[in-house]
Each structure stands twice: as C-alpha cells, then as structure tokens.
XYZ file of C-alpha atoms in Angstrom:
310
model
C -9.460 131.120 92.446
C -11.254 132.401 95.518
C -12.271 135.987 96.157
C -11.473 137.778 99.406
C -13.931 140.493 100.376
C -12.272 143.871 100.819
C -13.767 147.372 100.969
C -11.927 148.217 97.729
C -13.996 145.664 95.805
C -17.065 147.811 95.254
C -18.842 144.967 93.497
C -19.309 143.352 96.898
C -21.109 146.332 98.447
C -24.850 146.994 98.496
C -26.149 149.620 96.101
C -25.902 153.040 97.745
C -29.617 153.607 97.143
C -30.577 150.306 98.800
C -32.855 150.581 101.868
C -31.075 150.360 105.249
C -30.441 146.980 106.771
C -30.412 145.075 103.506
C -29.992 141.493 104.606
C -26.665 140.017 103.524
C -26.426 136.288 102.975
C -23.773 133.771 103.877
C -23.460 130.051 103.313
C -21.269 127.437 104.957
C -21.042 124.201 102.984
C -20.699 120.806 104.631
C -16.960 120.832 103.897
C -16.571 124.275 105.502
C -16.317 126.260 102.259
C -17.785 129.686 102.988
C -19.633 132.124 100.720
C -20.742 135.690 101.489
C -22.958 137.494 98.969
C -21.945 135.213 96.135
C -18.190 135.365 96.789
C -16.177 132.382 97.962
C -13.984 133.469 100.870
C -10.296 132.735 101.151
C -10.198 130.990 104.522
C -6.502 131.651 105.081
C -5.690 128.058 105.939
C -7.263 127.441 109.339
C -9.780 130.225 109.917
C -13.123 128.801 111.132
C -16.104 129.547 108.838
C -18.063 131.395 111.547
C -15.181 133.844 112.076
C -14.822 134.382 108.332
C -18.543 135.187 108.081
C -18.439 137.601 111.028
C -15.356 139.381 109.677
C -16.917 139.800 106.233
C -20.271 141.059 107.525
C -18.541 143.415 110.006
C -16.629 144.871 107.058
C -19.944 145.752 105.403
C -21.207 147.367 108.611
C -18.036 149.470 108.967
C -18.118 150.498 105.305
C -21.775 151.504 105.461
C -21.514 153.000 108.953
C -24.742 151.271 109.947
C -25.978 147.990 111.432
C -26.173 145.110 108.982
C -28.491 142.114 108.986
C -27.309 138.729 107.758
C -28.849 135.321 107.180
C -26.366 132.452 107.440
C -27.255 129.008 106.107
C -24.830 126.715 107.920
C -24.896 123.183 106.552
C -22.206 122.062 109.018
C -24.725 122.650 111.834
C -27.883 122.150 109.730
C -29.141 125.529 110.929
C -30.167 128.960 109.717
C -28.608 131.737 111.808
C -29.969 135.282 111.701
C -27.555 137.997 112.814
C -27.272 141.681 113.604
C -23.759 143.095 113.183
C -22.811 146.649 114.203
C -20.058 148.887 112.788
C -17.980 148.291 115.951
C -17.808 144.612 114.961
C -20.121 143.334 117.674
C -22.789 140.837 116.683
C -25.674 138.890 118.121
C -27.982 136.194 116.860
C -31.669 136.987 116.758
C -34.872 135.012 116.660
C -36.870 134.648 113.462
C -39.518 137.007 114.810
C -36.867 139.762 115.134
C -35.654 139.400 111.572
C -36.395 141.907 108.837
C -40.028 141.738 107.715
C -40.529 139.304 104.822
C -42.294 140.296 101.659
C -41.807 141.010 97.982
C -40.493 144.535 98.510
C -37.752 143.347 100.853
C -36.825 140.469 98.543
C -36.744 142.779 95.516
C -34.531 145.289 97.358
C -32.079 142.590 98.414
C -31.859 141.134 94.945
C -31.389 144.575 93.419
C -28.437 145.102 95.738
C -26.956 141.653 95.036
C -28.386 140.474 91.668
C -28.732 136.694 91.261
C -27.721 136.942 87.590
C -24.387 138.510 88.536
C -23.800 135.537 90.809
C -24.645 133.128 87.988
C -22.076 134.874 85.781
C -19.448 134.378 88.490
C -20.362 130.677 88.737
C -19.982 130.313 84.973
C -16.588 132.027 85.080
C -15.343 129.526 87.684
C -16.706 126.624 85.633
C -15.043 127.893 82.454
C -11.733 127.952 84.325
C -12.481 124.361 85.422
C -12.681 125.480 89.057
C -15.572 123.102 89.556
C -15.467 122.974 93.344
C -15.744 126.755 93.624
C -18.468 126.872 90.980
C -20.441 124.128 92.722
C -20.239 125.722 96.186
C -21.345 129.092 94.783
C -24.248 127.419 92.970
C -25.302 125.617 96.153
C -25.208 128.882 98.097
C -27.321 130.646 95.479
C -29.862 127.851 95.341
C -30.123 127.601 99.133
C -30.732 131.319 99.637
C -33.150 131.712 96.727
C -35.130 128.736 98.007
C -35.193 130.127 101.541
C -36.251 133.549 100.261
C -38.560 132.661 97.375
C -39.532 129.011 97.823
C -38.489 125.850 95.982
C -40.922 126.313 93.088
C -39.840 129.837 92.162
C -38.322 130.110 88.683
C -35.014 131.576 89.916
C -34.738 128.847 92.555
C -35.309 126.193 89.902
C -32.710 127.675 87.584
C -30.134 127.798 90.378
C -30.889 124.181 91.201
C -30.455 123.270 87.555
C -27.028 124.812 87.425
C -26.070 123.050 90.665
C -27.116 119.677 89.277
C -25.224 120.216 86.053
C -22.067 121.116 87.980
C -22.481 118.020 90.153
C -22.588 116.006 86.924
C -19.421 117.666 85.636
C -17.704 116.832 88.937
C -18.673 113.179 88.549
C -21.096 113.181 91.495
C -23.846 111.412 89.582
C -25.867 110.496 92.651
C -26.202 114.095 93.764
C -26.793 115.239 90.203
C -29.605 112.696 89.856
C -31.238 113.722 93.125
C -31.042 117.405 92.218
C -32.294 116.921 88.687
C -35.144 114.682 89.815
C -36.289 117.328 92.268
C -36.498 119.896 89.499
C -38.262 117.466 87.188
C -40.703 116.610 89.973
C -41.511 120.287 90.511
C -41.913 120.889 86.773
C -44.241 117.920 86.380
C -46.379 119.309 89.179
C -46.403 122.973 88.177
C -45.832 123.151 84.403
C -46.047 119.791 82.637
C -45.647 121.414 79.215
C -42.079 122.415 80.112
C -41.112 119.267 81.995
C -39.679 117.021 79.262
C -36.170 118.622 79.085
C -35.883 118.451 82.871
C -36.912 114.790 82.953
C -34.357 114.154 80.194
C -31.571 115.756 82.212
C -32.531 113.751 85.292
C -32.448 110.623 83.138
C -28.992 111.513 81.825
C -27.583 111.671 85.352
C -29.474 108.515 86.406
C -27.898 106.589 83.525
C -24.511 107.016 85.238
C -25.600 105.400 88.511
C -24.277 102.013 89.572
C -26.053 101.370 92.875
C -28.831 98.899 92.041
C -31.184 100.161 94.735
C -30.864 103.762 93.576
C -31.156 102.738 89.931
C -34.421 100.921 90.645
C -35.953 103.552 92.946
C -35.029 106.593 90.883
C -35.705 104.744 87.641
C -39.279 103.942 88.611
C -39.933 107.610 89.301
C -38.400 108.595 85.969
C -40.485 105.995 84.158
C -43.638 107.373 85.765
C -42.676 110.880 84.580
C -42.011 109.711 81.018
C -45.301 107.833 80.904
C -47.163 110.858 82.177
C -45.576 113.040 79.514
C -46.392 110.459 76.857
C -50.027 110.242 77.946
C -50.268 114.043 77.687
C -48.838 113.992 74.157
C -45.750 115.924 75.218
C -43.020 113.597 73.924
C -42.361 115.300 70.610
C -38.587 114.941 70.296
C -36.940 111.737 69.142
C -34.262 112.046 71.837
C -36.947 112.100 74.543
C -38.607 108.973 73.147
C -35.165 107.325 73.130
C -34.519 108.260 76.751
C -37.921 107.009 77.898
C -37.198 103.706 76.193
C -33.715 103.607 77.737
C -35.271 103.828 81.209
C -37.739 101.015 80.438
C -34.988 98.826 79.013
C -32.588 99.345 81.886
C -35.223 98.594 84.497
C -36.272 95.488 82.556
C -32.640 94.337 82.451
C -32.272 94.647 86.198
C -30.653 98.078 86.312
C -27.466 97.501 84.303
C -25.750 100.778 83.460
C -25.736 102.443 80.069
C -22.214 102.670 78.580
C -20.347 105.933 79.010
C -20.683 108.405 76.169
C -24.042 107.091 74.995
C -25.916 109.446 72.702
C -28.950 109.987 74.953
C -26.714 111.224 77.798
C -24.864 113.706 75.625
C -28.082 114.966 74.058
C -29.742 115.480 77.400
C -26.924 117.433 79.010
C -26.062 119.653 76.083
C -28.283 122.759 76.086
C -29.878 123.671 72.776
C -29.385 127.055 71.105
C -30.312 129.808 73.552
C -31.053 127.294 76.316
C -29.656 127.610 79.813
C -28.486 124.470 81.629
C -31.495 122.712 83.062
C -32.765 123.241 86.609
C -31.947 120.997 89.537
C -32.085 120.486 93.291
C -31.713 118.061 96.141
C -34.451 116.855 98.417
C -33.818 119.687 100.831
C -32.951 118.782 104.373
C -35.007 120.955 106.735
C -32.946 123.526 108.587
C -33.561 124.519 112.179
C -33.625 128.200 113.110
C -30.652 128.950 115.305
C -31.104 129.603 119.006
C -30.605 133.153 120.223
C -27.165 133.736 121.649
C -25.506 130.936 119.695
C -21.896 131.606 120.607
C -20.176 130.955 117.311
C -21.976 133.900 115.691
C -21.779 136.233 118.700
C -19.005 138.778 119.148
C -18.528 141.535 121.721
C -17.600 145.096 120.758
C -13.888 145.669 120.652
C -12.995 142.089 119.765
C -10.453 141.971 116.977
C -11.327 140.273 113.689
C -11.287 136.515 114.007
C -12.288 136.536 117.694
C -15.797 135.442 118.572
C -17.132 135.724 122.100
C-alpha cells in the first residue's frame, strides 16, 4: 500500500523546532516510483514523477508558511536536482553552490526532523505485508540519500544498503543483491576487517544463486579473495563461514556451476542471528550529475495549479 502525503498526516511534517529550510528529500526510481521523505507516493495513474515531487514539496512549504529546500535524486535522468519551493507553489532549481551549507549540524537537524530509523520501520512494515516492491524502493531511496549526505562508508549508509540487498534477494533479483552485498563487504574489509565475515557470507549467499558464468567467475574471485584475507587474519571462527569459503572454492573449481536451491550455507547466511539486523549492502553507485539551473521539469511559476510545471 502506498502513502499519499497530506497535511493531516503529521508524521510527514518536519519537527516544529527544526531550523528553517530543513532540506526535504525525494527520490525517483528508474521505474518512476517516487518517494518523498520516506513515503512512497500514490502517482494517481499517469502523474509524472516530477509533478508529484513538486506537489508534495509545495504542500510542505504551504503548511510551514516558509520556503522549503529539497534534494531530488532522479535515477530516470541520472541527476541530482536541488530545489527551492515557495509557499505560493513556485519553484526553481539551484546550483550546488546555492544549496544549504553542508556540515554535521545541518545533517543532524535534517535527520532529527525525518529520522532514518522511522523510515527503516516503514520499510519493514511493507516487507512484512509482502509489499516487496514498495519496501525495496523505500530502501533504495534511504540508501541513496544517506550516501549522498553522509558518504558510502558511514554506518547508517551501510545498514541501509544491507537492507536493500536483502530485499533484492527476497524479490529474486540475485544479481543486484550480489552487487549490493559485495559493495558492503568490500567496504567492511577495507574499514573494519573484524566485522567483515558476516557481510562476506551474505554476499556469498546471493552469489550462490547466480547463473551467468561470467558474473559467477568475476564475483566469485573477489569473494574468494575476501575469504582468504579473513582466513589469513584468523577471523574465520564460525563453521558456517568455513563452509561458505569452501563452497566458493569448489564452485569456481567446477567451472561456476550453481549451488542447489535451499542449500544450508545460503539459509544460514541470510538468516540474521539473535539481535542481528539484516546485513548491509549496496550497488556500485553510478555517479550522478548535478542538475543544471533552470531545468524545466522541476521549475514552476507562481499561480500554477498542482500538477502543472512551467
């Protein structure tokens, strides 16, 4: 089930004590699914994503009675758009140098207004209802914005990526799940080797579902290198991890044949232990271009009715 943003839903509004011009965030997935502040928008059949974003952000500006800033990650255009939207509904795109000053205080204020953990809870609720598409799009939006704001190696960014990879696995998109999980494992191996083994195991679990021989060989060699590095550091202390490392060696030696569905190592790797969150994940991020000033799809003149861009 999708959530439409309305002024009556106070959970969608910034905290009243938040500093002015808290930057809202929006995300347009490659299939056009649109998220604003962690809520999947009901597109009403044929409404273009840019109009849905402008309408939602203009609602915030009218409710607050003040200009609102917004950062839009638009995967359909492979761009980041930065906007100013006024209470009269008018909007303009701005250059990066005009955006709100970066820094920890700004990031902390934004995340206090729209807590990442509340968004994770919403993702989990969708997943529990088996609304996997909605859950996956929301997870992608969270991961994209946390990475843009905090960097790929930040702990919250990694956790969001982990959830995204796990949802990709549940949807049966094993290639994407593998790519996401490998990215997290790669970051862990570089920044905190002592914590890397569960992430390498989850990447291995997704990799075991692949059928493409080229991907099996390429990704498998990287996994094998990670397992060998962990072994050399004395960090393979669980029997399941030894089994998965051996499964990678064996599959590569056999020319990349797949492991049967339902194999024990896969189930063990994807099932979180007591008190454990689903492992982190993330794709090899495609670089996004900053949008040009005056980009028409995110520009609206004052007095235009909702759904009408300039």
